mmCIF file of C-alpha atoms in Angstrom:
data_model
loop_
_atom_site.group_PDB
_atom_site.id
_atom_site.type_symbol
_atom_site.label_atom_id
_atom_site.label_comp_id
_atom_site.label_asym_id
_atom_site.label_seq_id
_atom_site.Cartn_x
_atom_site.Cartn_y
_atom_site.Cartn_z
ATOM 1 C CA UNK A 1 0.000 0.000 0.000
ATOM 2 C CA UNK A 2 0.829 3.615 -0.788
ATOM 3 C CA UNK A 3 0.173 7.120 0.458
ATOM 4 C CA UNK A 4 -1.755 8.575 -2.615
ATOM 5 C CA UNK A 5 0.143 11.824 -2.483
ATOM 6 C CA UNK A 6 3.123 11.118 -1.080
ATOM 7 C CA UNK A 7 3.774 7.580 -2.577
ATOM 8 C CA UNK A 8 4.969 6.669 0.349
ATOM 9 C CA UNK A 9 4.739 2.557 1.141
ATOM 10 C CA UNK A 10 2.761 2.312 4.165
ATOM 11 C CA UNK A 11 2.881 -1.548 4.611
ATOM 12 C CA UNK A 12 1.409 -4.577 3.275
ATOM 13 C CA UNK A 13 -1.048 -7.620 3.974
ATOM 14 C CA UNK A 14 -1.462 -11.109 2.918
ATOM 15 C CA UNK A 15 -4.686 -12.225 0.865
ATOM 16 C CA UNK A 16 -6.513 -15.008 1.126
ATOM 17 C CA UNK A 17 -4.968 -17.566 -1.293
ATOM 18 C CA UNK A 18 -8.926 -18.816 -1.925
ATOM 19 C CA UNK A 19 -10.765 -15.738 -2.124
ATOM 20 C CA UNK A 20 -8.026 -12.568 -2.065
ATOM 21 C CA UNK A 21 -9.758 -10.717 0.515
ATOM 22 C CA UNK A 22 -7.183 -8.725 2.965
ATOM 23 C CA UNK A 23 -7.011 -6.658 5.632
ATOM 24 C CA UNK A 24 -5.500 -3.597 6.205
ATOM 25 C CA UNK A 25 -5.524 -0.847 8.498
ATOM 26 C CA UNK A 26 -3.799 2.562 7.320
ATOM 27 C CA UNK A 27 -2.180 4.546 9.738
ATOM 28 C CA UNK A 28 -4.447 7.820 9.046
ATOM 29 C CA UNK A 29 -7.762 8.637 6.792
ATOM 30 C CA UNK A 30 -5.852 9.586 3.682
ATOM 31 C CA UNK A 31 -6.074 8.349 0.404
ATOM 32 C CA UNK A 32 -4.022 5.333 -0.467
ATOM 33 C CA UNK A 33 -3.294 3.100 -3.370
ATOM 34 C CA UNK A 34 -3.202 -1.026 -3.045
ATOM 35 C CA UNK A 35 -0.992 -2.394 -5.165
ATOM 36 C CA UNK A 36 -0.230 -6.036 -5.810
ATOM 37 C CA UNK A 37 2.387 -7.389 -7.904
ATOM 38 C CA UNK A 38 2.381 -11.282 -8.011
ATOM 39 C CA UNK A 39 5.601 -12.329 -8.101
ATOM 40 C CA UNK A 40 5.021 -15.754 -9.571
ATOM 41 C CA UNK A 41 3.222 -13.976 -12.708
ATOM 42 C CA UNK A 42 4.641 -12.977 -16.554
ATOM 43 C CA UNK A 43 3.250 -9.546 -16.580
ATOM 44 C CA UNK A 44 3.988 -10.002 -20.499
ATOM 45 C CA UNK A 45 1.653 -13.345 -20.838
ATOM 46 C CA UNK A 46 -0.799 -11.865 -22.912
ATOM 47 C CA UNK A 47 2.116 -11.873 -25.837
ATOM 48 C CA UNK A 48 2.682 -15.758 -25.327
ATOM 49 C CA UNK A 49 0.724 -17.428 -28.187
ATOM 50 C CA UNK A 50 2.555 -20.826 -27.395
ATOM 51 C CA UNK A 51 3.992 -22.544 -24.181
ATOM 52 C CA UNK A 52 4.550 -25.777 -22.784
ATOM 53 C CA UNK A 53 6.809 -26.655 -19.964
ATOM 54 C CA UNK A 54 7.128 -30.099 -21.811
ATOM 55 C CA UNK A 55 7.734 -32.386 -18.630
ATOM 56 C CA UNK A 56 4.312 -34.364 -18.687
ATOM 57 C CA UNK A 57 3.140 -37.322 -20.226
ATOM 58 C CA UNK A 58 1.018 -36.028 -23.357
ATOM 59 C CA UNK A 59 2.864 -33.084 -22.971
ATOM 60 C CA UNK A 60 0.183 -29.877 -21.993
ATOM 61 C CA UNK A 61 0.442 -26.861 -23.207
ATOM 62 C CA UNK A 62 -0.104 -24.116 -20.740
ATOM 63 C CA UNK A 63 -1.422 -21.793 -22.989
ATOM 64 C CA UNK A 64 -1.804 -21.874 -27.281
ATOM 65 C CA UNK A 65 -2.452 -25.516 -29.187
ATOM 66 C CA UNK A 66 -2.153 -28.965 -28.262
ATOM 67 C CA UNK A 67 0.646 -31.095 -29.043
ATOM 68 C CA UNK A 68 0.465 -34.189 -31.197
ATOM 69 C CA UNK A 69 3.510 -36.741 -30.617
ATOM 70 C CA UNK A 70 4.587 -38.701 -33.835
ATOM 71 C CA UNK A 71 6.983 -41.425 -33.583
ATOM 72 C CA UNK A 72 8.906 -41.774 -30.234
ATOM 73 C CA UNK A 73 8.293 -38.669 -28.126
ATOM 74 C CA UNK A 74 8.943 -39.407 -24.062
ATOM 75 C CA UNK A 75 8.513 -37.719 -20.780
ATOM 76 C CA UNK A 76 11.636 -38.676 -18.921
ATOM 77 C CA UNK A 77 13.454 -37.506 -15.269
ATOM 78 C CA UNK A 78 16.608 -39.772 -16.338
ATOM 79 C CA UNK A 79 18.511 -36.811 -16.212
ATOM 80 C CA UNK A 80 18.171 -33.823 -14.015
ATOM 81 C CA UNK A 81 15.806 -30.695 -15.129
ATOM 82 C CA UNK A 82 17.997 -27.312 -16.243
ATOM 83 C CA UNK A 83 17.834 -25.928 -12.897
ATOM 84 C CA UNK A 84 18.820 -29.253 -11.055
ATOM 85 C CA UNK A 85 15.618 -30.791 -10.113
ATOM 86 C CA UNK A 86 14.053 -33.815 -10.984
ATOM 87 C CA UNK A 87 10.598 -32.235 -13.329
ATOM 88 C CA UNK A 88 10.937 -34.219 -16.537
ATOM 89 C CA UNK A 89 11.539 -32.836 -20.229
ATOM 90 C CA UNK A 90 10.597 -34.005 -23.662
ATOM 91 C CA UNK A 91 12.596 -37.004 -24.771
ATOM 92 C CA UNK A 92 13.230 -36.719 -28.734
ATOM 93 C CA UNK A 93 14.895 -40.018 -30.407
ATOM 94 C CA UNK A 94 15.895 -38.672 -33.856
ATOM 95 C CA UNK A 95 14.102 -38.092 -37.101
ATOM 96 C CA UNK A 96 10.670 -38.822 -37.724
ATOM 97 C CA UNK A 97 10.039 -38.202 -33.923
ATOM 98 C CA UNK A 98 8.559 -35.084 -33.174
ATOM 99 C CA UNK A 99 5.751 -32.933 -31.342
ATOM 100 C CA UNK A 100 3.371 -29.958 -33.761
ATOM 101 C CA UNK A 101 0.541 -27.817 -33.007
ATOM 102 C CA UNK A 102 -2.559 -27.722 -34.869
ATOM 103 C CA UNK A 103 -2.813 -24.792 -37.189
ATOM 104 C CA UNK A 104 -3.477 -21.153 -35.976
ATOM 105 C CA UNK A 105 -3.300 -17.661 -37.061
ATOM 106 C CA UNK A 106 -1.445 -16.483 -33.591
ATOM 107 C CA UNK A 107 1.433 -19.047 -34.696
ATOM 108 C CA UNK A 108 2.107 -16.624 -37.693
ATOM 109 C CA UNK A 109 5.649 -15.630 -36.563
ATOM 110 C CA UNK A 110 5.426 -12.227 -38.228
ATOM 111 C CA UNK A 111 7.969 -9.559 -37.567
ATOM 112 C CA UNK A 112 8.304 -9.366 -33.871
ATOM 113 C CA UNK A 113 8.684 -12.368 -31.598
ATOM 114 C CA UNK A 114 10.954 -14.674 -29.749
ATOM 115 C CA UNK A 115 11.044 -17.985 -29.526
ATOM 116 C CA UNK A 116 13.008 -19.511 -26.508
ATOM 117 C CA UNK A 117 13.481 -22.604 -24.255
ATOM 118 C CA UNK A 118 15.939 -25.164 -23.032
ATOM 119 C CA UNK A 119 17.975 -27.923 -25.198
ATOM 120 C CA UNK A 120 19.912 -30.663 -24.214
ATOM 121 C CA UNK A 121 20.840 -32.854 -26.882
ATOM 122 C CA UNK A 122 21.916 -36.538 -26.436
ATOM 123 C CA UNK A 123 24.351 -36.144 -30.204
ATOM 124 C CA UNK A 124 25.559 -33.707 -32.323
ATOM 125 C CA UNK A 125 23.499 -34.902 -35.318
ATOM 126 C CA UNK A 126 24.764 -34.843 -38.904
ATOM 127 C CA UNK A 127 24.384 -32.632 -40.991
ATOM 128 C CA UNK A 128 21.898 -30.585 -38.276
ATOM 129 C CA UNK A 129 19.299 -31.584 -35.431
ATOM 130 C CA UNK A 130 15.900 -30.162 -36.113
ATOM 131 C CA UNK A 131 15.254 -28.047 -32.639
ATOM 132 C CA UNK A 132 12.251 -26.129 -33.852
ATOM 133 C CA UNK A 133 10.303 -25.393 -37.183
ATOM 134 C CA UNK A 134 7.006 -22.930 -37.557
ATOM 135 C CA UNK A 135 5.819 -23.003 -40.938
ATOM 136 C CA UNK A 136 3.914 -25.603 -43.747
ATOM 137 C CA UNK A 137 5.607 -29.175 -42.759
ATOM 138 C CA UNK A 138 7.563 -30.502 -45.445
ATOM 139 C CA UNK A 139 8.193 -27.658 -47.342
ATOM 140 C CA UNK A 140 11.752 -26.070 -48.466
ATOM 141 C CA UNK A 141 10.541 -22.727 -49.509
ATOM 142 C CA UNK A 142 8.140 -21.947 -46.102
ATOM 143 C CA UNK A 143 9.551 -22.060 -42.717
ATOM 144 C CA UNK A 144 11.172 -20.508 -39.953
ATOM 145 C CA UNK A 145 13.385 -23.139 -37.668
ATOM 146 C CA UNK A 146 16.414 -23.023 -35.327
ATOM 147 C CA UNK A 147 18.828 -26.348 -35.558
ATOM 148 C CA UNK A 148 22.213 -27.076 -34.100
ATOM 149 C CA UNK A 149 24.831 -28.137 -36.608
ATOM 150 C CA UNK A 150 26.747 -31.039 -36.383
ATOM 151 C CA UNK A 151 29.562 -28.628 -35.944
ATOM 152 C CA UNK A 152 27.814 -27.252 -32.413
ATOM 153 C CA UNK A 153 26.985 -24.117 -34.200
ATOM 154 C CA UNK A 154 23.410 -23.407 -33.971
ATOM 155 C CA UNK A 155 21.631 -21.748 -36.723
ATOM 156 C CA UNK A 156 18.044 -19.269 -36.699
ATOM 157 C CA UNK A 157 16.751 -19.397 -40.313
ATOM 158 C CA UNK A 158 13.371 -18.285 -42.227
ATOM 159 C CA UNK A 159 12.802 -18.264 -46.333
ATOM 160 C CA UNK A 160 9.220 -17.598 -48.016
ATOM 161 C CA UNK A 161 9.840 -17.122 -51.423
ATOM 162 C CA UNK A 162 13.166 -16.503 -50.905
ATOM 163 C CA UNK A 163 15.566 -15.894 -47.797
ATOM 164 C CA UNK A 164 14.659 -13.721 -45.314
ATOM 165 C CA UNK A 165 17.510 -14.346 -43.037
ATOM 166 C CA UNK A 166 19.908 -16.500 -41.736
ATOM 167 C CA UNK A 167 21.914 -16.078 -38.150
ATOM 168 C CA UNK A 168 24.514 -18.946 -37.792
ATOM 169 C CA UNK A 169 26.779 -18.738 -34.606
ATOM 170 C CA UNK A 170 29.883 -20.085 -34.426
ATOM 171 C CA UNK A 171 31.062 -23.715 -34.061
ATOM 172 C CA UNK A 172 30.799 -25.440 -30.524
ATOM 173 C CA UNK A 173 28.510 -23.070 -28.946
ATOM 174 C CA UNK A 174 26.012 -25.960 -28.062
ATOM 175 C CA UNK A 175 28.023 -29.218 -26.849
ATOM 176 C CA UNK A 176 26.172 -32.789 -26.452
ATOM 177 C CA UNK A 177 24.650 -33.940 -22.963
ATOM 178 C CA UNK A 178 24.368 -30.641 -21.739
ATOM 179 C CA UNK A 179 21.598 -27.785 -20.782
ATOM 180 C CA UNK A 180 21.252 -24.234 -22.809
ATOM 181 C CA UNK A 181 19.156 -21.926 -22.741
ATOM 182 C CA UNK A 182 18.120 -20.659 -26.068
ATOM 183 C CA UNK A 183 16.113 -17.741 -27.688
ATOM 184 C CA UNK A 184 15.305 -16.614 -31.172
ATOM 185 C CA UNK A 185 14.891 -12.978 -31.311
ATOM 186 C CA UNK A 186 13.583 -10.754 -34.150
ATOM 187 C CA UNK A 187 12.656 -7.370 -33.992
ATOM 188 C CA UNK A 188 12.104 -5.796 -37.175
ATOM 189 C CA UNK A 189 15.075 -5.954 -39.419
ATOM 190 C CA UNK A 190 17.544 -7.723 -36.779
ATOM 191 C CA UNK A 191 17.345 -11.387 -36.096
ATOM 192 C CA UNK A 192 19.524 -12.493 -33.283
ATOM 193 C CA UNK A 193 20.309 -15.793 -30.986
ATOM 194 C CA UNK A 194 21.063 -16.194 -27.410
ATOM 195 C CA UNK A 195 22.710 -18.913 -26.057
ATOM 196 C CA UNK A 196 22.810 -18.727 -22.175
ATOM 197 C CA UNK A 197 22.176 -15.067 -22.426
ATOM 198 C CA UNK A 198 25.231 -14.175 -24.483
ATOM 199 C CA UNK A 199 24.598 -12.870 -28.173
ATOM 200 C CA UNK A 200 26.112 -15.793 -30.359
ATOM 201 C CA UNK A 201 24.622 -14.778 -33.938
ATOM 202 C CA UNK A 202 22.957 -11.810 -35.601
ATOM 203 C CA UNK A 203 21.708 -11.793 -39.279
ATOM 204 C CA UNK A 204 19.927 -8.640 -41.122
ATOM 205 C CA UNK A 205 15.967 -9.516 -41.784
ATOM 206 C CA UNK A 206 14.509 -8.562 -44.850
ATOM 207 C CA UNK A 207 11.279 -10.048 -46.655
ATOM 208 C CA UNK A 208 8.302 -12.002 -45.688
ATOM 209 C CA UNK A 209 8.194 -15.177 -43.672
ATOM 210 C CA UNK A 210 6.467 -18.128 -43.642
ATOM 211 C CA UNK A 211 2.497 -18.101 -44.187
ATOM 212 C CA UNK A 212 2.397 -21.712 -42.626
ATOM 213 C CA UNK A 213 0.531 -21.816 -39.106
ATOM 214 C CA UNK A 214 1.971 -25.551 -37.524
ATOM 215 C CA UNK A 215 4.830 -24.841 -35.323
ATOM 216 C CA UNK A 216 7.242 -28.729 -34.615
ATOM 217 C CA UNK A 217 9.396 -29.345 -31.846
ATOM 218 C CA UNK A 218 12.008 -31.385 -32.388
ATOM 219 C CA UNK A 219 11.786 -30.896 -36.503
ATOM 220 C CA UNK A 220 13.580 -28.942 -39.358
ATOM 221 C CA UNK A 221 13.872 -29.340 -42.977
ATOM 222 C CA UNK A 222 17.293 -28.715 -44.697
ATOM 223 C CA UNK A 223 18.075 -29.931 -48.592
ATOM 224 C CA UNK A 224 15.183 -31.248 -48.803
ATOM 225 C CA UNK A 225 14.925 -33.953 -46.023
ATOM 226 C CA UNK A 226 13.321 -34.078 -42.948
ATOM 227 C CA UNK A 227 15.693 -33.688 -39.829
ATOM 228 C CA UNK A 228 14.914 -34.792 -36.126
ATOM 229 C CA UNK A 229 16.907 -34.598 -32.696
ATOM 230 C CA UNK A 230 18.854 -36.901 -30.255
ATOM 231 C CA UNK A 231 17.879 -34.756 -27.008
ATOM 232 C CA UNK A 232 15.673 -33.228 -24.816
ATOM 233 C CA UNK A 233 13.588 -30.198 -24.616
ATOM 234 C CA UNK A 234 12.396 -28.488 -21.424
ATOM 235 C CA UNK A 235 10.205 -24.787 -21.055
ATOM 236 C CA UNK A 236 9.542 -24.118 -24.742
ATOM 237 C CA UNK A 237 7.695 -20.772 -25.702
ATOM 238 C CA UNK A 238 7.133 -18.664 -28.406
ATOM 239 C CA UNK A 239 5.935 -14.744 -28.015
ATOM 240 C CA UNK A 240 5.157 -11.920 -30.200
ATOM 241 C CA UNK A 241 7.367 -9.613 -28.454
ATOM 242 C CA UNK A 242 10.853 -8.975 -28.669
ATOM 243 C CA UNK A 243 11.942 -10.557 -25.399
ATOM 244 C CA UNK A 244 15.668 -9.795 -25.295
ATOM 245 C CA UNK A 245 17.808 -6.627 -27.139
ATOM 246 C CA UNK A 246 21.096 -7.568 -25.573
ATOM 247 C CA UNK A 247 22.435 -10.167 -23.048
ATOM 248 C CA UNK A 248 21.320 -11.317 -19.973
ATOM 249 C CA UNK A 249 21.172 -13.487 -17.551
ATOM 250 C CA UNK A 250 19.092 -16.721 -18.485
ATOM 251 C CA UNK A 251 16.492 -18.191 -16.290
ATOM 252 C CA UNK A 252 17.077 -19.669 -13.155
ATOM 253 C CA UNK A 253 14.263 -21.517 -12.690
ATOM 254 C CA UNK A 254 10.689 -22.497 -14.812
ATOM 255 C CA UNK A 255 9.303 -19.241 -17.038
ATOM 256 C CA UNK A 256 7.427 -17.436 -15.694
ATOM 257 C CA UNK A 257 3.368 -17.604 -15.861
ATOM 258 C CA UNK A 258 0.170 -15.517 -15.478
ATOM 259 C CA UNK A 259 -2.986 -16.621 -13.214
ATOM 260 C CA UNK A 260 -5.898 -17.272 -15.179
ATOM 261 C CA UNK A 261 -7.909 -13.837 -15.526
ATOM 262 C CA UNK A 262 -10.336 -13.116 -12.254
ATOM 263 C CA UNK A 263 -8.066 -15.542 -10.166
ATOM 264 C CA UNK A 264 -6.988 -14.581 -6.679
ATOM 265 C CA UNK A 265 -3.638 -14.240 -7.818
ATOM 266 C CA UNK A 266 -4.069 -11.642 -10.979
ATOM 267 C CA UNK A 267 -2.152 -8.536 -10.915
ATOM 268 C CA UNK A 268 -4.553 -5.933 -9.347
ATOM 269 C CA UNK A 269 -4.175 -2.386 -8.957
ATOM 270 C CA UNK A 270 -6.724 -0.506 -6.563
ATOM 271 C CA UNK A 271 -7.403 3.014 -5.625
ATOM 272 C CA UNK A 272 -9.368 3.284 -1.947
ATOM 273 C CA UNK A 273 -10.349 6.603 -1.047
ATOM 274 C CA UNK A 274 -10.786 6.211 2.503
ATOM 275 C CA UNK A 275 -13.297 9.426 4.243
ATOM 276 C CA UNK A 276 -13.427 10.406 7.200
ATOM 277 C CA UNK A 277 -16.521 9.437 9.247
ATOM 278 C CA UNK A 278 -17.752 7.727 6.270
#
């Protein structure tokens, strides 16, 4: 709580978990704001069109389509999570084994989004291992993927009709049997990659991408052939904002996630104008 014309923090109370009622008694009649910030809450959710945490059998999306398995897609705690626990990931064993969306208009990547999560792959597949692909399936000339070359380079591509861009870091960025964090940035005319925060590829974007609305984990085309991965996957989400300009410091811990709207824990901002004898 805050003084209204002094912003001033007064104190704070608890709310009921159930209902989010509190109590609070200011220390004078003045007017103060209540302000309540839920810590455990994306305040950018409403810009996540896909996510899926990817540790569950059937593997539930927590907000945008629902996966379809093909082939041999696991839940598995054989190895521990990216932040040391024991919460599963997606097990991927190689081509021909992947999860995709149904199609939807939100999955349009556009010219503004990020796509981001944690890899861990079992090989350093040649020529590439398919990581992610948004776009028709099958096709050469429609798609926007990230793969990691055999080389431990990984590489953030999109063509349409012809290339829009192409940001390949350099070799042994990504190394087998171990956890990165990734993201896929563009914004406008720049198309960058993160790995563990740090800026490992940039590319100039120019031109339209893909028109297809499936997005694949696990899946990338390349010379015309289908590629899959030896690995795991683990907090996968795609957004139509620009999540990262420079480098940072990756998660350290699950991504973050709003309350479902009118739920005790939604971000709430209240004026009380408290009178006097009233």
């Amino acid at each position: 709580m805050r003084d209204r014309s002094t912003g001033l923090y007064l104190g704070g109370a608890n709310s009921d978990p159930s209902t989010g009622l509190y109590t609070f008694y200011p220390p004078d009649f003045g007017e103060v704001i209540v302000e309540r910030i839920d810590e455990l809450a994306n305040p950018y959710w409403n810009d996540v069109v896909f996510a899926s945490r990817l540790n569950a059998a059937g593997f539930p999306t927590l907000t945008g389509q629902t996966l379809t398995a093909t082939g041999t897609v696991t839940d598995s705690a054989a190895v521990a999570d990216p932040f040391g626990g024991a919460q599963k990931s997606a097990l991927f064993t190689g081509a021909g084994s992947y999860l995709s969306t149904g199609a939807s208009a939100a999955l349009l990547p556009g010219t503004v989004y990020t796509v981001q999560g944690w890899i861990r792959l079992s090989t350093l597949a040649s020529p590439e291992s398919g990581v992610l692909f948004i776009g028709t399936f099958g096709s050469n000339t429609d798609r926007t993927q990230i793969e990691v070359l055999a080389s431990g380079a990984i590489e953030f591509y999109a063509t349409g009709a012809s290339a829009v861009f192409d940001a390949v870091s350099a070799a042994s960025v990504i190394a087998a049997n171990t956890w990165y964090h990734f993201a896929a940035v563009r914004n406008g005319a720049n198309a960058d990659v993160y790995v563990g925060g740090a800026l490992v590829a940039s590319a100039v974007a120019s031109g339209t991408e893909p028109t297809g609305t499936n997005l694949h984990l696990g899946y990338c085309r390349s010379a015309s052939t289908t590629r899959g991965m030896d690995g795991r996957l683990f907090d996968v989400q795609f957004s139509h904002r620009a999540e990262y300009l420079a480098p940072f410091t990756p998660p350290t811990s699950p991504f973050l996630v709003a309350p479902a709207d009118g739920g005790s824990g939604e971000n709430a901002l209240i004026y009380d104008r408290v009178i006097p004898g009233g």
